[in-house]
Coordinates of C-alpha atoms in Angstrom, one line a residue:
M106 CA -21.5 -56.8 113.1
R107 CA -21.6 -54.3 110.0
L108 CA -18.5 -53.0 111.0
S109 CA -16.9 -56.5 110.8
R110 CA -18.6 -57.3 107.3
N111 CA -16.7 -54.2 106.0
F112 CA -13.1 -55.7 106.8
I113 CA -14.1 -58.8 105.8
I114 CA -15.0 -57.1 102.0
I115 CA -11.9 -54.9 102.0
G116 CA -9.8 -58.2 103.6
T117 CA -10.9 -60.1 100.4
S118 CA -10.2 -57.2 97.7
L119 CA -6.7 -57.1 98.8
L120 CA -6.8 -61.2 98.4
V121 CA -7.9 -60.3 95.3
L122 CA -5.9 -57.8 93.9
L123 CA -2.0 -59.4 95.5
L124 CA -3.9 -62.8 93.7
C125 CA -3.6 -60.8 90.2
L126 CA -0.6 -59.0 90.6
G127 CA 1.4 -62.5 91.6
L128 CA -0.3 -64.6 88.2
W129 CA 0.7 -60.8 86.4
A130 CA 4.5 -61.7 87.4
L131 CA 4.5 -65.6 86.6
I132 CA 4.2 -64.9 82.7
P133 CA 5.9 -65.6 80.7
G134 CA 8.3 -62.7 79.4
R135 CA 6.5 -60.2 81.4
S136 CA 8.5 -57.8 83.9
I137 CA 7.2 -54.4 84.8
E138 CA 10.4 -51.6 84.0
T139 CA 10.7 -49.7 86.7
N140 CA 14.5 -47.4 84.7
P141 CA 13.1 -47.3 81.3
Q142 CA 17.3 -47.1 79.3
P143 CA 17.0 -43.2 77.8
A144 CA 17.0 -43.3 73.8
V145 CA 19.8 -40.7 73.6
I146 CA 23.0 -41.6 75.7
H147 CA 25.3 -38.5 76.0
D148 CA 29.1 -38.9 76.2
G149 CA 30.5 -35.5 76.5
D150 CA 29.7 -33.9 72.9
L151 CA 28.2 -36.9 71.0
L152 CA 25.2 -38.5 71.0
R153 CA 24.6 -42.2 71.3
I154 CA 21.4 -43.5 70.2
R155 CA 20.9 -46.4 72.0
A156 CA 19.9 -49.6 69.5
G157 CA 15.9 -51.0 69.6
G158 CA 15.1 -47.7 71.0
P159 CA 12.6 -45.3 69.6
L160 CA 15.1 -43.2 67.6
D161 CA 16.2 -46.6 65.8
G162 CA 15.5 -46.3 62.2
R163 CA 14.3 -42.9 62.3
L164 CA 17.6 -40.8 61.3
T165 CA 18.3 -41.2 57.3
V166 CA 22.3 -40.4 57.6
E167 CA 23.6 -40.1 53.5
P168 CA 27.2 -38.7 53.0
V169 CA 27.7 -34.9 51.5
A170 CA 27.5 -34.5 47.9
T171 CA 29.5 -31.9 45.9
T172 CA 28.7 -30.5 42.6
L173 CA 30.4 -28.1 39.4
S174 CA 27.2 -26.9 38.6
P175 CA 26.5 -23.4 38.0
H176 CA 24.4 -21.0 40.7
Q177 CA 21.2 -20.3 38.9
V178 CA 19.4 -16.8 39.4
A179 CA 16.3 -15.7 38.4
L180 CA 15.7 -12.3 37.0
P181 CA 13.1 -10.6 35.6
A182 CA 13.9 -9.8 31.8
Q183 CA 12.4 -8.1 28.2
I184 CA 13.4 -7.5 25.2
I185 CA 15.1 -4.4 23.7
T186 CA 16.1 -3.2 20.4
A187 CA 20.1 -4.2 19.9
P188 CA 22.1 -1.2 20.3
G189 CA 22.7 1.4 17.5
Q190 CA 19.6 -0.2 15.5
S191 CA 17.1 1.8 16.1
V192 CA 17.4 5.4 14.8
D193 CA 14.5 8.4 15.2
I194 CA 14.0 10.4 11.9
H195 CA 14.1 13.7 11.9
S196 CA 13.8 16.3 9.3
P197 CA 16.9 18.5 8.5
V198 CA 15.9 21.6 7.1
V199 CA 12.6 23.8 7.8
G200 CA 9.5 22.5 5.8
R201 CA 6.0 21.0 4.7
V202 CA 6.1 16.8 4.6
A203 CA 4.3 16.6 1.1
S204 CA 3.8 12.9 1.7
L205 CA 4.4 9.4 3.4
H206 CA 5.6 6.4 1.4
V207 CA 5.3 4.1 4.3
Q208 CA 3.7 3.1 7.3
T209 CA 4.0 1.5 10.6
G210 CA 4.9 -2.4 10.2
Q211 CA 6.5 -1.9 7.2
H212 CA 9.4 -3.4 6.5
V213 CA 12.0 -1.0 4.2
Q214 CA 15.7 -1.3 2.6
A215 CA 18.6 0.5 2.9
G216 CA 18.3 4.0 1.2
D217 CA 14.0 3.5 0.7
S218 CA 12.3 7.3 0.6
L219 CA 10.6 7.2 3.7
A220 CA 8.6 10.8 3.1
T221 CA 9.0 13.8 0.8
L222 CA 9.4 17.2 2.2
Y223 CA 8.8 20.9 0.6
S224 CA 11.8 23.2 1.8
G225 CA 12.3 26.8 1.2
D226 CA 15.8 26.5 3.1
L227 CA 16.9 23.1 0.6
A228 CA 15.6 25.7 -2.3
Q229 CA 18.3 28.2 -0.5
A230 CA 21.4 25.7 -0.2
W231 CA 20.7 24.4 -4.1
S232 CA 20.6 27.9 -5.0
D233 CA 24.0 27.9 -3.2
S234 CA 25.4 25.6 -4.6
R235 CA 24.2 27.4 -7.7
K236 CA 26.1 30.3 -7.4
A237 CA 28.9 29.0 -6.1
Q238 CA 29.4 26.6 -8.7
S239 CA 29.4 29.6 -11.3
A240 CA 31.7 31.4 -9.1
L241 CA 34.2 29.0 -9.6
T242 CA 34.0 28.7 -13.0
L243 CA 34.2 32.3 -13.3
A244 CA 37.4 32.7 -11.6
R245 CA 39.0 29.7 -12.5
N246 CA 38.7 31.6 -15.8
A247 CA 40.1 34.7 -14.3
Y248 CA 43.2 33.4 -12.9
R249 CA 43.8 31.4 -16.4
R250 CA 44.0 34.3 -18.4
A251 CA 45.6 36.5 -15.6
V252 CA 48.4 33.6 -15.8
G253 CA 48.5 33.8 -19.6
V254 CA 48.7 38.0 -19.5
L255 CA 51.6 37.4 -16.9
A256 CA 53.6 35.2 -19.4
A257 CA 53.2 37.7 -22.3
G258 CA 55.0 40.5 -20.2
G259 CA 51.6 42.6 -20.2
N260 CA 50.3 42.0 -16.7
A261 CA 51.3 42.5 -13.1
V262 CA 52.7 40.0 -10.6
K263 CA 49.9 41.4 -8.3
D264 CA 47.1 41.2 -10.9
M265 CA 48.1 37.1 -11.4
Q266 CA 48.2 37.1 -7.0
S267 CA 44.8 38.6 -7.3
A268 CA 43.0 36.2 -9.3
Q269 CA 44.5 33.2 -7.8
N270 CA 43.1 34.4 -4.2
D271 CA 39.8 34.3 -5.9
L272 CA 40.0 31.6 -6.6
K273 CA 41.1 29.9 -3.5
Q274 CA 38.1 31.4 -2.2
A275 CA 35.1 30.5 -4.6
E276 CA 36.9 26.7 -4.2
A277 CA 35.7 27.3 -0.6
E278 CA 32.7 28.6 -0.8
A279 CA 31.7 25.5 -3.7
R280 CA 32.5 23.2 -1.2
R281 CA 31.1 24.8 1.3
A282 CA 27.6 24.4 -0.8
Q283 CA 28.1 21.2 -1.7
Q284 CA 28.9 19.9 1.8
R285 CA 26.0 21.6 3.2
L286 CA 23.4 20.0 0.7
Q287 CA 25.4 16.6 1.7
A288 CA 24.6 17.3 5.3
L289 CA 20.9 17.5 4.1
G290 CA 21.2 14.4 2.5
T291 CA 19.3 15.3 -0.6
S292 CA 19.1 13.5 -3.5
G293 CA 15.6 14.8 -4.8
D294 CA 14.3 18.1 -6.6
E295 CA 15.3 22.0 -5.6
G296 CA 13.1 22.2 -3.1
S297 CA 12.2 18.9 -2.4
Q298 CA 13.8 16.9 0.3
P299 CA 13.1 13.0 0.6
L300 CA 13.9 10.8 3.8
I301 CA 16.0 8.2 3.4
A302 CA 15.8 4.8 5.9
P303 CA 19.3 4.6 7.2
F304 CA 19.5 0.7 7.2
S305 CA 16.9 -2.0 6.5
G306 CA 14.1 -2.7 9.4
V307 CA 10.8 -2.0 10.4
V308 CA 9.1 1.5 10.6
T309 CA 8.1 1.1 14.6
A310 CA 6.5 4.2 15.2
I311 CA 5.0 7.3 12.8
S312 CA 4.2 10.5 14.3
T313 CA 3.5 13.3 11.1
G314 CA 1.1 12.9 8.1
V315 CA 0.7 14.5 5.0
G316 CA 0.5 18.7 5.2
Q317 CA 1.9 18.9 8.4
N318 CA 4.5 21.8 8.9
I319 CA 8.1 20.8 10.0
T320 CA 8.9 23.8 12.5
D321 CA 10.6 21.8 14.8
M322 CA 13.6 19.9 13.4
T323 CA 14.5 18.2 16.5
A324 CA 11.4 16.3 16.7
I325 CA 10.3 13.0 16.0
L326 CA 8.9 11.8 13.0
M327 CA 9.2 8.4 12.7
T328 CA 11.6 5.0 13.4
V329 CA 13.1 2.8 12.4
S330 CA 14.5 -0.1 14.2
N331 CA 16.4 -3.5 12.8
I332 CA 15.3 -6.4 15.0
N333 CA 17.1 -9.5 13.1
T334 CA 19.2 -9.1 15.9
V335 CA 17.6 -8.1 19.8
W336 CA 19.1 -8.0 23.3
V337 CA 17.9 -9.8 26.2
Q338 CA 18.3 -7.3 28.8
A339 CA 18.1 -9.0 32.7
S340 CA 17.8 -7.0 35.7
L341 CA 20.0 -7.5 38.6
P342 CA 19.7 -6.8 42.0
E343 CA 22.4 -5.3 44.5
S344 CA 22.3 -7.6 46.7
L345 CA 23.2 -10.4 44.5
L346 CA 26.6 -8.2 43.0
P347 CA 29.2 -10.3 44.9
M348 CA 27.8 -13.5 43.3
L349 CA 29.3 -12.3 39.3
G350 CA 32.1 -14.1 37.8
T351 CA 34.0 -13.8 35.1
T352 CA 32.0 -16.5 33.3
M353 CA 28.3 -16.0 33.2
T354 CA 25.8 -17.3 31.2
L355 CA 22.1 -16.2 30.1
E356 CA 19.0 -18.3 29.4
A357 CA 15.8 -16.3 28.7
P358 CA 12.9 -18.9 27.1
F359 CA 10.7 -17.3 25.3
P360 CA 7.2 -18.9 22.9
G361 CA 8.9 -20.6 20.4
Q362 CA 12.4 -19.5 20.9
T363 CA 14.8 -19.7 23.5
C364 CA 18.1 -17.2 23.6
S365 CA 21.2 -19.0 25.5
G366 CA 25.0 -18.0 25.6
P367 CA 27.4 -15.9 27.7
V368 CA 26.6 -12.4 28.6
T369 CA 27.1 -10.0 26.4
A370 CA 28.3 -6.8 27.9
Q371 CA 26.5 -5.6 30.9
D372 CA 25.9 -1.6 32.3
P373 CA 28.7 -0.6 34.1
A374 CA 26.5 1.2 37.4
F375 CA 23.9 0.9 39.1
R376 CA 20.3 2.2 37.6
T377 CA 19.3 5.1 40.1
D378 CA 15.9 4.7 40.0
T379 CA 15.4 0.5 40.3
R380 CA 19.6 -0.1 42.7
R381 CA 19.5 -3.1 39.3
M382 CA 22.1 -3.2 37.0
N383 CA 21.5 -4.6 33.7
L384 CA 22.9 -7.8 32.0
Y385 CA 22.7 -8.2 28.7
L386 CA 22.3 -11.1 26.1
R387 CA 22.4 -11.1 22.1
C388 CA 19.9 -13.1 20.5
N389 CA 19.5 -13.9 16.4
N390 CA 16.2 -13.3 15.4
P391 CA 15.9 -13.6 11.8
Q392 CA 12.1 -14.8 11.7
E393 CA 11.1 -11.8 14.0
R394 CA 8.9 -13.6 16.6
L395 CA 10.6 -11.5 19.2
H396 CA 9.5 -8.0 19.3
P397 CA 11.2 -5.2 21.8
G398 CA 8.7 -4.9 25.1
Q399 CA 8.9 -8.6 25.7
F400 CA 8.6 -9.9 28.9
T401 CA 10.2 -12.9 30.5
T402 CA 12.2 -14.8 33.6
A403 CA 15.7 -15.3 32.5
T404 CA 18.0 -17.5 34.2
L405 CA 21.5 -16.6 35.4
N406 CA 24.2 -19.0 34.9
I407 CA 27.4 -18.4 37.3
A408 CA 29.7 -20.3 37.2
Q409 CA 31.2 -22.3 40.5
Q410 CA 34.0 -24.4 42.3
A411 CA 33.6 -27.3 43.0
Q412 CA 31.4 -27.2 46.3
A413 CA 30.0 -29.5 48.6
L414 CA 26.0 -30.0 48.2
L415 CA 23.7 -30.7 51.3
P416 CA 19.8 -31.2 51.3
K417 CA 18.0 -28.4 53.0
T418 CA 16.4 -30.8 55.6
A419 CA 19.5 -31.5 57.3
L420 CA 19.6 -27.9 58.4
L421 CA 19.1 -27.0 62.5
M422 CA 18.7 -23.3 63.2
D423 CA 20.6 -22.4 66.9
N424 CA 19.5 -18.8 67.7
D425 CA 21.8 -17.2 64.4
Q426 CA 24.2 -20.2 63.4
V427 CA 23.8 -23.3 61.5
S428 CA 24.3 -26.6 62.0
V429 CA 23.8 -30.7 61.5
F430 CA 24.5 -33.9 63.1
V431 CA 27.5 -35.8 61.2
E432 CA 28.2 -38.5 62.1
T433 CA 31.6 -40.2 64.0
A434 CA 30.1 -43.6 64.3
P435 CA 27.8 -45.9 63.8
K436 CA 24.0 -44.7 65.7
T437 CA 26.8 -41.8 66.9
Y438 CA 26.8 -38.4 66.2
R439 CA 28.1 -34.3 66.8
R440 CA 26.7 -31.5 66.1
R441 CA 28.4 -29.1 63.6
Y442 CA 28.0 -25.5 63.0
I443 CA 28.6 -24.3 59.3
T444 CA 28.3 -21.5 56.8
I445 CA 25.6 -22.0 53.8
S446 CA 25.9 -19.8 50.8
Y447 CA 23.1 -19.7 48.7
E448 CA 19.9 -22.1 47.8
E449 CA 19.7 -24.3 45.0
G450 CA 16.7 -25.3 44.6
E451 CA 16.1 -28.2 47.6
S452 CA 19.6 -27.9 48.7
V453 CA 22.0 -25.5 49.9
R454 CA 25.7 -25.4 49.2
I455 CA 28.2 -25.0 51.8
L456 CA 30.9 -23.0 52.2
S457 CA 33.2 -24.2 55.0
G458 CA 32.1 -26.8 58.3
L459 CA 32.0 -29.8 56.1
H460 CA 34.0 -31.4 53.5
A461 CA 32.7 -33.7 51.1
G462 CA 31.9 -37.7 52.1
E463 CA 31.1 -37.0 55.7
R464 CA 28.0 -38.5 56.8
V465 CA 25.3 -36.2 57.5
I466 CA 21.7 -36.8 58.9
T467 CA 20.1 -35.6 56.4
H468 CA 16.7 -36.2 57.5
G469 CA 15.1 -36.8 61.1
A470 CA 17.8 -34.5 62.7
I471 CA 15.1 -32.5 64.5
L472 CA 14.8 -35.2 66.7
L473 CA 17.6 -34.5 68.1
N474 CA 17.7 -30.9 68.5
D475 CA 16.3 -31.1 72.3
Y476 CA 19.0 -33.2 73.2

């Protein structure tokens, strides 16, 4: 009895299930897909996107653009004094600092006195010059007398020649003594030596004081720099050397001023300590807003020929190769391997594999990468 009841229940359930399936199949527009169509159809090396499929409308295709803009490289840079416009002042003689006429940061003009030294060596140089001038005057007078006596027949030729020789030696000694004074740059009293500014500029350092004895003439007493024109020094790493071209410009921003223009000069060799090559840009600084030692990030602009430019989002990595999907027909794409150069913000330059005007998937290419 109980077994019959179970059979009746099971049979009723199966009948209800069959009736439900039949009703579902009769609803308009309803069908059960047993073999759904693929989203991507392979046709040799072509990938065809099925219209109305899950990938339709999710891929952005754009033509390859070209650019003539220069390649830009960011480089660490700093302000330096222009070559030949910073001079260390040394004492030309051993002596003692009698007075200082300037202080650090003071502007000076060419020929201004920076300090005064007392020097026994200088006094000796003046004394030698006086003696030489006196000996020269005596030799000239002696030579004139010898010539006159010889003309009157009261003297031998050898006496005149001896006087002439003495005169030449006196002239040579007088020139030597005078040139020594010129080399010392003296323009003051005998025994005192002024240190003269070689050009107009700013006193950037002083390392001496009144009363100091100068025993080493190689010691730096002060430094004078002209910063009306400064140079920007940008450091180029060795890895970027192949990018250098004949036409390059530098742009270096500073607070209140930006220096830009063609590269003025570059080092002929790399610095062994940094493995970098320095590029230089001359920059006018009439207001003296820029100071040696300031740092910034300079932009090196390297002129380029017309090249294809592609967004990074279009690139796919395939082992060690870079590829993109190129549109060959509507909704039909082929993978192509390309060679890229360097980044330009969110884009890259294409060296080979693509031409301007070709249409490439720029967004959503990753969706096709596994097909």
